[in-house]
Each structure stands twice: as structure tokens, then as C-alpha cells.
Amino acid sequence: MNKVTWFMGEGLATYLADQAYQKNEKIDFPKEVYFGGPESFQQIRSPYCFAQKFVRMLVEKFPHEKVLEYACDSGKIQADWEEI
């Protein structure tokens, strides 16, 4: 499993469970933080909060079908990064 797949999986789980999350969690990191190695992951203070906020942003911005596409293919997130 890669990091983006983990973000989508955990983000969907916490989003669908409607778990509380830190609304102020920063999600505007450069592309390298999302797709870089383990050292870049350390820049994210709370990965679970980040994952949920990232999925919430996708759900609010894109149609349901597109969010499912991203959930099933993490490479699609990287390919569509500029649109996201």
C-alpha cells in the first residue's frame, strides 16, 4: 500500500464514520509531501485528521463517481493533481 492509498482509505473510513476531526489541519502541502518518501510524511502533524479533511475536500469538490475513481486508483490523484 502506498501513502496516497492509505490517505484515501483512512480518510474514507473517518469521513463515512463522521468522526470528529481537526478542521484547522493544513492540507495545502506541495505535491512532494503527498507522493514523496517517508521523510515527507513527517511534515503532516496529524495524518488521520489530514486524511479525513483531504477526503472531505474531494467529496465537496467532485462528483461521487470521481471520488470513487480516486479511491480505487491512487495514481489518478497524482495524475489529476493540478485539478485537485
PDB file of N, CA, C and O in Angstrom:
ATOM      1  N   MET A   1       0.856  -1.176   0.000  1.00  0.00           N
ATOM      2  CA  MET A   1       0.000   0.000   0.000  1.00  0.00           C
ATOM      3  C   MET A   1       0.899   1.236   0.000  1.00  0.00           C
ATOM      4  O   MET A   1       1.856   1.319   0.750  1.00  0.00           O
ATOM      5  N   ASN A   2       0.572   2.198  -0.830  1.00  0.00           N
ATOM      6  CA  ASN A   2       1.354   3.429  -0.822  1.00  0.00           C
ATOM      7  C   ASN A   2       0.677   4.475   0.064  1.00  0.00           C
ATOM      8  O   ASN A   2      -0.428   4.277   0.553  1.00  0.00           O
ATOM      9  N   LYS A   3       1.362   5.566   0.252  1.00  0.00           N
ATOM     10  CA  LYS A   3       0.876   6.603   1.167  1.00  0.00           C
ATOM     11  C   LYS A   3      -0.455   7.192   0.712  1.00  0.00           C
ATOM     12  O   LYS A   3      -1.342   7.419   1.535  1.00  0.00           O
ATOM     13  N   VAL A   4      -0.618   7.444  -0.572  1.00  0.00           N
ATOM     14  CA  VAL A   4      -1.858   8.041  -1.072  1.00  0.00           C
ATOM     15  C   VAL A   4      -3.019   7.068  -0.875  1.00  0.00           C
ATOM     16  O   VAL A   4      -4.122   7.468  -0.488  1.00  0.00           O
ATOM     17  N   THR A   5      -2.785   5.780  -1.089  1.00  0.00           N
ATOM     18  CA  THR A   5      -3.817   4.776  -0.844  1.00  0.00           C
ATOM     19  C   THR A   5      -4.210   4.782   0.627  1.00  0.00           C
ATOM     20  O   THR A   5      -5.393   4.691   0.967  1.00  0.00           O
ATOM     21  N   TRP A   6      -3.219   4.910   1.514  1.00  0.00           N
ATOM     22  CA  TRP A   6      -3.500   4.954   2.954  1.00  0.00           C
ATOM     23  C   TRP A   6      -4.354   6.175   3.279  1.00  0.00           C
ATOM     24  O   TRP A   6      -5.342   6.075   4.006  1.00  0.00           O
ATOM     25  N   PHE A   7      -3.991   7.352   2.739  1.00  0.00           N
ATOM     26  CA  PHE A   7      -4.780   8.573   2.981  1.00  0.00           C
ATOM     27  C   PHE A   7      -6.222   8.384   2.540  1.00  0.00           C
ATOM     28  O   PHE A   7      -7.153   8.765   3.245  1.00  0.00           O
ATOM     29  N   MET A   8      -6.423   7.823   1.368  1.00  0.00           N
ATOM     30  CA  MET A   8      -7.782   7.631   0.870  1.00  0.00           C
ATOM     31  C   MET A   8      -8.544   6.625   1.734  1.00  0.00           C
ATOM     32  O   MET A   8      -9.701   6.854   2.073  1.00  0.00           O
ATOM     33  N   GLY A   9      -7.910   5.526   2.100  1.00  0.00           N
ATOM     34  CA  GLY A   9      -8.576   4.519   2.922  1.00  0.00           C
ATOM     35  C   GLY A   9      -8.965   5.056   4.286  1.00  0.00           C
ATOM     36  O   GLY A   9     -10.116   4.938   4.723  1.00  0.00           O
ATOM     37  N   GLU A  10      -8.012   5.666   4.969  1.00  0.00           N
ATOM     38  CA  GLU A  10      -8.296   6.215   6.296  1.00  0.00           C
ATOM     39  C   GLU A  10      -9.232   7.416   6.206  1.00  0.00           C
ATOM     40  O   GLU A  10     -10.102   7.600   7.055  1.00  0.00           O
ATOM     41  N   GLY A  11      -9.055   8.223   5.188  1.00  0.00           N
ATOM     42  CA  GLY A  11      -9.924   9.385   5.014  1.00  0.00           C
ATOM     43  C   GLY A  11     -11.370   8.980   4.776  1.00  0.00           C
ATOM     44  O   GLY A  11     -12.292   9.545   5.359  1.00  0.00           O
ATOM     45  N   LEU A  12     -11.576   7.984   3.928  1.00  0.00           N
ATOM     46  CA  LEU A  12     -12.937   7.496   3.677  1.00  0.00           C
ATOM     47  C   LEU A  12     -13.540   6.877   4.933  1.00  0.00           C
ATOM     48  O   LEU A  12     -14.705   7.113   5.248  1.00  0.00           O
ATOM     49  N   ALA A  13     -12.730   6.105   5.665  1.00  0.00           N
ATOM     50  CA  ALA A  13     -13.241   5.456   6.879  1.00  0.00           C
ATOM     51  C   ALA A  13     -13.676   6.492   7.904  1.00  0.00           C
ATOM     52  O   ALA A  13     -14.773   6.402   8.469  1.00  0.00           O
ATOM     53  N   THR A  14     -12.846   7.504   8.154  1.00  0.00           N
ATOM     54  CA  THR A  14     -13.191   8.510   9.157  1.00  0.00           C
ATOM     55  C   THR A  14     -14.298   9.429   8.659  1.00  0.00           C
ATOM     56  O   THR A  14     -15.152   9.856   9.425  1.00  0.00           O
ATOM     57  N   TYR A  15     -14.304   9.725   7.353  1.00  0.00           N
ATOM     58  CA  TYR A  15     -15.349  10.562   6.785  1.00  0.00           C
ATOM     59  C   TYR A  15     -16.705   9.861   6.875  1.00  0.00           C
ATOM     60  O   TYR A  15     -17.702  10.442   7.322  1.00  0.00           O
ATOM     61  N   LEU A  16     -16.755   8.602   6.446  1.00  0.00           N
ATOM     62  CA  LEU A  16     -18.025   7.869   6.450  1.00  0.00           C
ATOM     63  C   LEU A  16     -18.528   7.600   7.869  1.00  0.00           C
ATOM     64  O   LEU A  16     -19.734   7.541   8.093  1.00  0.00           O
ATOM     65  N   ALA A  17     -17.606   7.475   8.812  1.00  0.00           N
ATOM     66  CA  ALA A  17     -17.999   7.280  10.215  1.00  0.00           C
ATOM     67  C   ALA A  17     -18.356   8.611  10.872  1.00  0.00           C
ATOM     68  O   ALA A  17     -18.806   8.637  12.006  1.00  0.00           O
ATOM     69  N   ASP A  18     -18.136   9.696  10.147  1.00  0.00           N
ATOM     70  CA  ASP A  18     -18.398  11.048  10.640  1.00  0.00           C
ATOM     71  C   ASP A  18     -17.684  11.314  11.966  1.00  0.00           C
ATOM     72  O   ASP A  18     -18.235  11.904  12.893  1.00  0.00           O
ATOM     73  N   GLN A  19     -16.433  10.858  12.023  1.00  0.00           N
ATOM     74  CA  GLN A  19     -15.626  11.080  13.217  1.00  0.00           C
ATOM     75  C   GLN A  19     -15.221  12.542  13.302  1.00  0.00           C
ATOM     76  O   GLN A  19     -15.050  13.219  12.282  1.00  0.00           O
ATOM     77  N   ALA A  20     -15.063  13.006  14.514  1.00  0.00           N
ATOM     78  CA  ALA A  20     -14.595  14.379  14.723  1.00  0.00           C
ATOM     79  C   ALA A  20     -13.181  14.507  14.160  1.00  0.00           C
ATOM     80  O   ALA A  20     -12.409  13.556  14.157  1.00  0.00           O
ATOM     81  N   TYR A  21     -12.857  15.665  13.679  1.00  0.00           N
ATOM     82  CA  TYR A  21     -11.525  15.898  13.145  1.00  0.00           C
ATOM     83  C   TYR A  21     -11.137  17.350  13.373  1.00  0.00           C
ATOM     84  O   TYR A  21     -11.972  18.206  13.644  1.00  0.00           O
ATOM     85  N   GLN A  22      -9.861  17.604  13.243  1.00  0.00           N
ATOM     86  CA  GLN A  22      -9.317  18.951  13.434  1.00  0.00           C
ATOM     87  C   GLN A  22      -9.543  19.749  12.154  1.00  0.00           C
ATOM     88  O   GLN A  22      -8.864  19.553  11.157  1.00  0.00           O
ATOM     89  N   LYS A  23     -10.509  20.626  12.170  1.00  0.00           N
ATOM     90  CA  LYS A  23     -10.848  21.396  10.969  1.00  0.00           C
ATOM     91  C   LYS A  23      -9.724  22.320  10.518  1.00  0.00           C
ATOM     92  O   LYS A  23      -9.654  22.702   9.360  1.00  0.00           O
ATOM     93  N   ASN A  24      -8.838  22.673  11.418  1.00  0.00           N
ATOM     94  CA  ASN A  24      -7.744  23.583  11.078  1.00  0.00           C
ATOM     95  C   ASN A  24      -6.523  22.870  10.526  1.00  0.00           C
ATOM     96  O   ASN A  24      -5.517  23.505  10.260  1.00  0.00           O
ATOM     97  N   GLU A  25      -6.598  21.553  10.371  1.00  0.00           N
ATOM     98  CA  GLU A  25      -5.457  20.802   9.839  1.00  0.00           C
ATOM     99  C   GLU A  25      -5.119  21.314   8.444  1.00  0.00           C
ATOM    100  O   GLU A  25      -5.973  21.410   7.574  1.00  0.00           O
ATOM    101  N   LYS A  26      -3.853  21.649   8.247  1.00  0.00           N
ATOM    102  CA  LYS A  26      -3.378  22.178   6.972  1.00  0.00           C
ATOM    103  C   LYS A  26      -3.324  21.047   5.939  1.00  0.00           C
ATOM    104  O   LYS A  26      -2.802  19.978   6.216  1.00  0.00           O
ATOM    105  N   ILE A  27      -3.890  21.273   4.767  1.00  0.00           N
ATOM    106  CA  ILE A  27      -3.807  20.266   3.705  1.00  0.00           C
ATOM    107  C   ILE A  27      -3.219  20.837   2.419  1.00  0.00           C
ATOM    108  O   ILE A  27      -3.240  20.183   1.390  1.00  0.00           O
ATOM    109  N   ASP A  28      -2.669  22.014   2.474  1.00  0.00           N
ATOM    110  CA  ASP A  28      -2.134  22.621   1.249  1.00  0.00           C
ATOM    111  C   ASP A  28      -0.619  22.437   1.147  1.00  0.00           C
ATOM    112  O   ASP A  28       0.125  23.373   0.901  1.00  0.00           O
ATOM    113  N   PHE A  29      -0.171  21.195   1.307  1.00  0.00           N
ATOM    114  CA  PHE A  29       1.241  20.872   1.169  1.00  0.00           C
ATOM    115  C   PHE A  29       1.605  20.784  -0.306  1.00  0.00           C
ATOM    116  O   PHE A  29       0.745  20.537  -1.144  1.00  0.00           O
ATOM    117  N   PRO A  30       2.896  20.926  -0.615  1.00  0.00           N
ATOM    118  CA  PRO A  30       3.306  20.726  -2.010  1.00  0.00           C
ATOM    119  C   PRO A  30       3.103  19.267  -2.424  1.00  0.00           C
ATOM    120  O   PRO A  30       3.027  18.365  -1.586  1.00  0.00           O
ATOM    121  N   LYS A  31       3.031  19.051  -3.697  1.00  0.00           N
ATOM    122  CA  LYS A  31       2.806  17.717  -4.263  1.00  0.00           C
ATOM    123  C   LYS A  31       3.789  16.687  -3.699  1.00  0.00           C
ATOM    124  O   LYS A  31       3.422  15.542  -3.458  1.00  0.00           O
ATOM    125  N   GLU A  32       5.015  17.089  -3.444  1.00  0.00           N
ATOM    126  CA  GLU A  32       6.050  16.176  -2.969  1.00  0.00           C
ATOM    127  C   GLU A  32       5.715  15.558  -1.612  1.00  0.00           C
ATOM    128  O   GLU A  32       6.140  14.454  -1.297  1.00  0.00           O
ATOM    129  N   VAL A  33       4.943  16.270  -0.785  1.00  0.00           N
ATOM    130  CA  VAL A  33       4.563  15.726   0.521  1.00  0.00           C
ATOM    131  C   VAL A  33       3.620  14.540   0.334  1.00  0.00           C
ATOM    132  O   VAL A  33       3.719  13.533   1.024  1.00  0.00           O
ATOM    133  N   TYR A  34       2.710  14.622  -0.607  1.00  0.00           N
ATOM    134  CA  TYR A  34       1.758  13.547  -0.853  1.00  0.00           C
ATOM    135  C   TYR A  34       2.417  12.330  -1.496  1.00  0.00           C
ATOM    136  O   TYR A  34       2.078  11.197  -1.184  1.00  0.00           O
ATOM    137  N   PHE A  35       3.313  12.576  -2.413  1.00  0.00           N
ATOM    138  CA  PHE A  35       3.848  11.495  -3.224  1.00  0.00           C
ATOM    139  C   PHE A  35       5.306  11.178  -2.951  1.00  0.00           C
ATOM    140  O   PHE A  35       5.874  10.288  -3.553  1.00  0.00           O
ATOM    141  N   GLY A  36       5.923  11.915  -2.029  1.00  0.00           N
ATOM    142  CA  GLY A  36       7.323  11.695  -1.696  1.00  0.00           C
ATOM    143  C   GLY A  36       7.528  10.517  -0.762  1.00  0.00           C
ATOM    144  O   GLY A  36       6.595   9.797  -0.412  1.00  0.00           O
ATOM    145  N   GLY A  37       8.759  10.346  -0.338  1.00  0.00           N
ATOM    146  CA  GLY A  37       9.114   9.242   0.541  1.00  0.00           C
ATOM    147  C   GLY A  37       8.666   9.460   1.975  1.00  0.00           C
ATOM    148  O   GLY A  37       7.998  10.444   2.292  1.00  0.00           O
ATOM    149  N   PRO A  38       9.059   8.542   2.846  1.00  0.00           N
ATOM    150  CA  PRO A  38       8.628   8.588   4.256  1.00  0.00           C
ATOM    151  C   PRO A  38       9.002   9.877   4.985  1.00  0.00           C
ATOM    152  O   PRO A  38       8.269  10.327   5.852  1.00  0.00           O
ATOM    153  N   GLU A  39      10.111  10.488   4.608  1.00  0.00           N
ATOM    154  CA  GLU A  39      10.520  11.726   5.283  1.00  0.00           C
ATOM    155  C   GLU A  39       9.525  12.861   5.031  1.00  0.00           C
ATOM    156  O   GLU A  39       9.304  13.704   5.888  1.00  0.00           O
ATOM    157  N   SER A  40       8.895  12.862   3.879  1.00  0.00           N
ATOM    158  CA  SER A  40       7.924  13.916   3.591  1.00  0.00           C
ATOM    159  C   SER A  40       6.645  13.723   4.414  1.00  0.00           C
ATOM    160  O   SER A  40       5.978  14.682   4.771  1.00  0.00           O
ATOM    161  N   PHE A  41       6.331  12.483   4.730  1.00  0.00           N
ATOM    162  CA  PHE A  41       5.150  12.162   5.531  1.00  0.00           C
ATOM    163  C   PHE A  41       5.220  12.823   6.905  1.00  0.00           C
ATOM    164  O   PHE A  41       4.201  13.181   7.484  1.00  0.00           O
ATOM    165  N   GLN A  42       6.429  13.021   7.419  1.00  0.00           N
ATOM    166  CA  GLN A  42       6.611  13.605   8.743  1.00  0.00           C
ATOM    167  C   GLN A  42       6.179  15.070   8.809  1.00  0.00           C
ATOM    168  O   GLN A  42       6.014  15.612   9.890  1.00  0.00           O
ATOM    169  N   GLN A  43       5.988  15.710   7.679  1.00  0.00           N
ATOM    170  CA  GLN A  43       5.534  17.104   7.665  1.00  0.00           C
ATOM    171  C   GLN A  43       4.066  17.233   8.051  1.00  0.00           C
ATOM    172  O   GLN A  43       3.591  18.312   8.366  1.00  0.00           O
ATOM    173  N   ILE A  44       3.350  16.126   8.028  1.00  0.00           N
ATOM    174  CA  ILE A  44       1.925  16.140   8.339  1.00  0.00           C
ATOM    175  C   ILE A  44       1.755  15.836   9.823  1.00  0.00           C
ATOM    176  O   ILE A  44       2.084  14.754  10.288  1.00  0.00           O
ATOM    177  N   ARG A  45       1.263  16.801  10.561  1.00  0.00           N
ATOM    178  CA  ARG A  45       1.165  16.716  12.022  1.00  0.00           C
ATOM    179  C   ARG A  45       0.229  15.604  12.467  1.00  0.00           C
ATOM    180  O   ARG A  45       0.523  14.859  13.381  1.00  0.00           O
ATOM    181  N   SER A  46      -0.929  15.501  11.867  1.00  0.00           N
ATOM    182  CA  SER A  46      -1.919  14.509  12.260  1.00  0.00           C
ATOM    183  C   SER A  46      -2.444  13.806  11.009  1.00  0.00           C
ATOM    184  O   SER A  46      -3.402  14.272  10.386  1.00  0.00           O
ATOM    185  N   PRO A  47      -1.829  12.691  10.623  1.00  0.00           N
ATOM    186  CA  PRO A  47      -2.216  12.023   9.375  1.00  0.00           C
ATOM    187  C   PRO A  47      -3.691  11.638   9.294  1.00  0.00           C
ATOM    188  O   PRO A  47      -4.295  11.749   8.233  1.00  0.00           O
ATOM    189  N   TYR A  48      -4.301  11.199  10.396  1.00  0.00           N
ATOM    190  CA  TYR A  48      -5.712  10.819  10.345  1.00  0.00           C
ATOM    191  C   TYR A  48      -6.603  12.026  10.085  1.00  0.00           C
ATOM    192  O   TYR A  48      -7.527  11.973   9.276  1.00  0.00           O
ATOM    193  N   CYS A  49      -6.335  13.132  10.764  1.00  0.00           N
ATOM    194  CA  CYS A  49      -7.113  14.359  10.531  1.00  0.00           C
ATOM    195  C   CYS A  49      -6.903  14.848   9.106  1.00  0.00           C
ATOM    196  O   CYS A  49      -7.841  15.251   8.425  1.00  0.00           O
ATOM    197  N   PHE A  50      -5.661  14.792   8.664  1.00  0.00           N
ATOM    198  CA  PHE A  50      -5.339  15.208   7.311  1.00  0.00           C
ATOM    199  C   PHE A  50      -6.107  14.358   6.294  1.00  0.00           C
ATOM    200  O   PHE A  50      -6.712  14.876   5.363  1.00  0.00           O
ATOM    201  N   ALA A  51      -6.081  13.035   6.503  1.00  0.00           N
ATOM    202  CA  ALA A  51      -6.740  12.132   5.560  1.00  0.00           C
ATOM    203  C   ALA A  51      -8.236  12.424   5.478  1.00  0.00           C
ATOM    204  O   ALA A  51      -8.808  12.475   4.386  1.00  0.00           O
ATOM    205  N   GLN A  52      -8.867  12.619   6.618  1.00  0.00           N
ATOM    206  CA  GLN A  52     -10.302  12.897   6.612  1.00  0.00           C
ATOM    207  C   GLN A  52     -10.593  14.236   5.932  1.00  0.00           C
ATOM    208  O   GLN A  52     -11.519  14.358   5.140  1.00  0.00           O
ATOM    209  N   LYS A  53      -9.782  15.236   6.217  1.00  0.00           N
ATOM    210  CA  LYS A  53     -10.021  16.547   5.609  1.00  0.00           C
ATOM    211  C   LYS A  53      -9.787  16.492   4.089  1.00  0.00           C
ATOM    212  O   LYS A  53     -10.509  17.116   3.314  1.00  0.00           O
ATOM    213  N   PHE A  54      -8.782  15.723   3.673  1.00  0.00           N
ATOM    214  CA  PHE A  54      -8.499  15.572   2.249  1.00  0.00           C
ATOM    215  C   PHE A  54      -9.689  14.927   1.536  1.00  0.00           C
ATOM    216  O   PHE A  54     -10.144  15.400   0.496  1.00  0.00           O
ATOM    217  N   VAL A  55     -10.246  13.858   2.117  1.00  0.00           N
ATOM    218  CA  VAL A  55     -11.402  13.194   1.515  1.00  0.00           C
ATOM    219  C   VAL A  55     -12.618  14.115   1.536  1.00  0.00           C
ATOM    220  O   VAL A  55     -13.353  14.196   0.557  1.00  0.00           O
ATOM    221  N   ARG A  56     -12.830  14.835   2.626  1.00  0.00           N
ATOM    222  CA  ARG A  56     -13.945  15.796   2.678  1.00  0.00           C
ATOM    223  C   ARG A  56     -13.819  16.822   1.556  1.00  0.00           C
ATOM    224  O   ARG A  56     -14.799  17.177   0.912  1.00  0.00           O
ATOM    225  N   MET A  57     -12.606  17.303   1.323  1.00  0.00           N
ATOM    226  CA  MET A  57     -12.383  18.272   0.251  1.00  0.00           C
ATOM    227  C   MET A  57     -12.731  17.658  -1.099  1.00  0.00           C
ATOM    228  O   MET A  57     -13.398  18.281  -1.924  1.00  0.00           O
ATOM    229  N   LEU A  58     -12.321  16.403  -1.325  1.00  0.00           N
ATOM    230  CA  LEU A  58     -12.658  15.736  -2.589  1.00  0.00           C
ATOM    231  C   LEU A  58     -14.164  15.576  -2.752  1.00  0.00           C
ATOM    232  O   LEU A  58     -14.708  15.820  -3.826  1.00  0.00           O
ATOM    233  N   VAL A  59     -14.840  15.166  -1.675  1.00  0.00           N
ATOM    234  CA  VAL A  59     -16.294  14.954  -1.715  1.00  0.00           C
ATOM    235  C   VAL A  59     -17.029  16.256  -2.010  1.00  0.00           C
ATOM    236  O   VAL A  59     -18.016  16.265  -2.751  1.00  0.00           O
ATOM    237  N   GLU A  60     -16.538  17.358  -1.454  1.00  0.00           N
ATOM    238  CA  GLU A  60     -17.193  18.651  -1.674  1.00  0.00           C
ATOM    239  C   GLU A  60     -16.902  19.217  -3.055  1.00  0.00           C
ATOM    240  O   GLU A  60     -17.696  19.967  -3.601  1.00  0.00           O
ATOM    241  N   LYS A  61     -15.782  18.844  -3.635  1.00  0.00           N
ATOM    242  CA  LYS A  61     -15.351  19.443  -4.893  1.00  0.00           C
ATOM    243  C   LYS A  61     -15.739  18.630  -6.137  1.00  0.00           C
ATOM    244  O   LYS A  61     -15.948  19.200  -7.200  1.00  0.00           O
ATOM    245  N   PHE A  62     -15.839  17.310  -5.987  1.00  0.00           N
ATOM    246  CA  PHE A  62     -16.032  16.435  -7.147  1.00  0.00           C
ATOM    247  C   PHE A  62     -17.294  15.595  -7.017  1.00  0.00           C
ATOM    248  O   PHE A  62     -17.745  15.309  -5.915  1.00  0.00           O
ATOM    249  N   PRO A  63     -17.826  15.129  -8.158  1.00  0.00           N
ATOM    250  CA  PRO A  63     -18.971  14.223  -8.105  1.00  0.00           C
ATOM    251  C   PRO A  63     -18.570  12.880  -7.479  1.00  0.00           C
ATOM    252  O   PRO A  63     -17.395  12.503  -7.475  1.00  0.00           O
ATOM    253  N   HIS A  64     -19.561  12.180  -6.984  1.00  0.00           N
ATOM    254  CA  HIS A  64     -19.378  10.897  -6.302  1.00  0.00           C
ATOM    255  C   HIS A  64     -18.521   9.931  -7.135  1.00  0.00           C
ATOM    256  O   HIS A  64     -17.630   9.257  -6.607  1.00  0.00           O
ATOM    257  N   GLU A  65     -18.791   9.850  -8.423  1.00  0.00           N
ATOM    258  CA  GLU A  65     -18.077   8.922  -9.300  1.00  0.00           C
ATOM    259  C   GLU A  65     -16.585   9.217  -9.337  1.00  0.00           C
ATOM    260  O   GLU A  65     -15.753   8.313  -9.379  1.00  0.00           O
ATOM    261  N   LYS A  66     -16.238  10.502  -9.326  1.00  0.00           N
ATOM    262  CA  LYS A  66     -14.833  10.909  -9.370  1.00  0.00           C
ATOM    263  C   LYS A  66     -14.129  10.543  -8.063  1.00  0.00           C
ATOM    264  O   LYS A  66     -12.991  10.073  -8.076  1.00  0.00           O
ATOM    265  N   VAL A  67     -14.799  10.724  -6.937  1.00  0.00           N
ATOM    266  CA  VAL A  67     -14.219  10.362  -5.637  1.00  0.00           C
ATOM    267  C   VAL A  67     -13.973   8.851  -5.598  1.00  0.00           C
ATOM    268  O   VAL A  67     -12.927   8.396  -5.133  1.00  0.00           O
ATOM    269  N   LEU A  68     -14.921   8.061  -6.114  1.00  0.00           N
ATOM    270  CA  LEU A  68     -14.729   6.611  -6.177  1.00  0.00           C
ATOM    271  C   LEU A  68     -13.549   6.243  -7.072  1.00  0.00           C
ATOM    272  O   LEU A  68     -12.786   5.329  -6.770  1.00  0.00           O
ATOM    273  N   GLU A  69     -13.398   6.981  -8.162  1.00  0.00           N
ATOM    274  CA  GLU A  69     -12.259   6.769  -9.053  1.00  0.00           C
ATOM    275  C   GLU A  69     -10.955   6.985  -8.295  1.00  0.00           C
ATOM    276  O   GLU A  69     -10.033   6.177  -8.393  1.00  0.00           O
ATOM    277  N   TYR A  70     -10.892   8.065  -7.541  1.00  0.00           N
ATOM    278  CA  TYR A  70      -9.694   8.360  -6.753  1.00  0.00           C
ATOM    279  C   TYR A  70      -9.465   7.306  -5.674  1.00  0.00           C
ATOM    280  O   TYR A  70      -8.325   6.930  -5.396  1.00  0.00           O
ATOM    281  N   ALA A  71     -10.528   6.815  -5.065  1.00  0.00           N
ATOM    282  CA  ALA A  71     -10.398   5.801  -4.014  1.00  0.00           C
ATOM    283  C   ALA A  71      -9.876   4.482  -4.582  1.00  0.00           C
ATOM    284  O   ALA A  71      -9.142   3.766  -3.910  1.00  0.00           O
ATOM    285  N   CYS A  72     -10.243   4.169  -5.803  1.00  0.00           N
ATOM    286  CA  CYS A  72      -9.838   2.901  -6.414  1.00  0.00           C
ATOM    287  C   CYS A  72      -8.489   2.972  -7.121  1.00  0.00           C
ATOM    288  O   CYS A  72      -7.878   1.936  -7.381  1.00  0.00           O
ATOM    289  N   ASP A  73      -8.035   4.154  -7.441  1.00  0.00           N
ATOM    290  CA  ASP A  73      -6.784   4.302  -8.186  1.00  0.00           C
ATOM    291  C   ASP A  73      -6.018   5.515  -7.670  1.00  0.00           C
ATOM    292  O   ASP A  73      -6.239   6.637  -8.122  1.00  0.00           O
ATOM    293  N   SER A  74      -5.112   5.265  -6.735  1.00  0.00           N
ATOM    294  CA  SER A  74      -4.373   6.387  -6.144  1.00  0.00           C
ATOM    295  C   SER A  74      -3.491   7.098  -7.174  1.00  0.00           C
ATOM    296  O   SER A  74      -3.184   8.271  -7.028  1.00  0.00           O
ATOM    297  N   GLY A  75      -3.120   6.400  -8.236  1.00  0.00           N
ATOM    298  CA  GLY A  75      -2.342   7.042  -9.296  1.00  0.00           C
ATOM    299  C   GLY A  75      -3.128   8.142  -9.992  1.00  0.00           C
ATOM    300  O   GLY A  75      -2.554   9.094 -10.516  1.00  0.00           O
ATOM    301  N   LYS A  76      -4.444   8.013  -9.993  1.00  0.00           N
ATOM    302  CA  LYS A  76      -5.318   9.026 -10.602  1.00  0.00           C
ATOM    303  C   LYS A  76      -5.209  10.352  -9.845  1.00  0.00           C
ATOM    304  O   LYS A  76      -5.286  11.416 -10.437  1.00  0.00           O
ATOM    305  N   ILE A  77      -5.035  10.275  -8.527  1.00  0.00           N
ATOM    306  CA  ILE A  77      -4.868  11.503  -7.733  1.00  0.00           C
ATOM    307  C   ILE A  77      -3.622  12.238  -8.189  1.00  0.00           C
ATOM    308  O   ILE A  77      -3.643  13.448  -8.399  1.00  0.00           O
ATOM    309  N   GLN A  78      -2.541  11.496  -8.368  1.00  0.00           N
ATOM    310  CA  GLN A  78      -1.306  12.130  -8.821  1.00  0.00           C
ATOM    311  C   GLN A  78      -1.463  12.687 -10.229  1.00  0.00           C
ATOM    312  O   GLN A  78      -1.023  13.801 -10.513  1.00  0.00           O
ATOM    313  N   ALA A  79      -2.113  11.951 -11.105  1.00  0.00           N
ATOM    314  CA  ALA A  79      -2.308  12.409 -12.484  1.00  0.00           C
ATOM    315  C   ALA A  79      -3.166  13.671 -12.561  1.00  0.00           C
ATOM    316  O   ALA A  79      -2.946  14.538 -13.397  1.00  0.00           O
ATOM    317  N   ASP A  80      -4.155  13.781 -11.660  1.00  0.00           N
ATOM    318  CA  ASP A  80      -5.097  14.914 -11.670  1.00  0.00           C
ATOM    319  C   ASP A  80      -4.718  15.998 -10.661  1.00  0.00           C
ATOM    320  O   ASP A  80      -5.541  16.837 -10.340  1.00  0.00           O
ATOM    321  N   TRP A  81      -3.498  15.960 -10.161  1.00  0.00           N
ATOM    322  CA  TRP A  81      -3.109  16.835  -9.061  1.00  0.00           C
ATOM    323  C   TRP A  81      -3.430  18.309  -9.305  1.00  0.00           C
ATOM    324  O   TRP A  81      -3.930  19.000  -8.420  1.00  0.00           O
ATOM    325  N   GLU A  82      -3.168  18.803 -10.480  1.00  0.00           N
ATOM    326  CA  GLU A  82      -3.405  20.231 -10.758  1.00  0.00           C
ATOM    327  C   GLU A  82      -4.895  20.562 -10.658  1.00  0.00           C
ATOM    328  O   GLU A  82      -5.263  21.649 -10.218  1.00  0.00           O
ATOM    329  N   GLU A  83      -5.758  19.643 -11.056  1.00  0.00           N
ATOM    330  CA  GLU A  83      -7.206  19.855 -10.970  1.00  0.00           C
ATOM    331  C   GLU A  83      -7.684  19.807  -9.509  1.00  0.00           C
ATOM    332  O   GLU A  83      -8.585  20.533  -9.119  1.00  0.00           O
ATOM    333  N   ILE A  84      -7.078  18.932  -8.731  1.00  0.00           N
ATOM    334  CA  ILE A  84      -7.461  18.781  -7.330  1.00  0.00           C
ATOM    335  C   ILE A  84      -7.028  20.018  -6.576  1.00  0.00           C
ATOM    336  O   ILE A  84      -7.743  20.569  -5.809  1.00  0.00           O
TER     337      ILE A  84
END
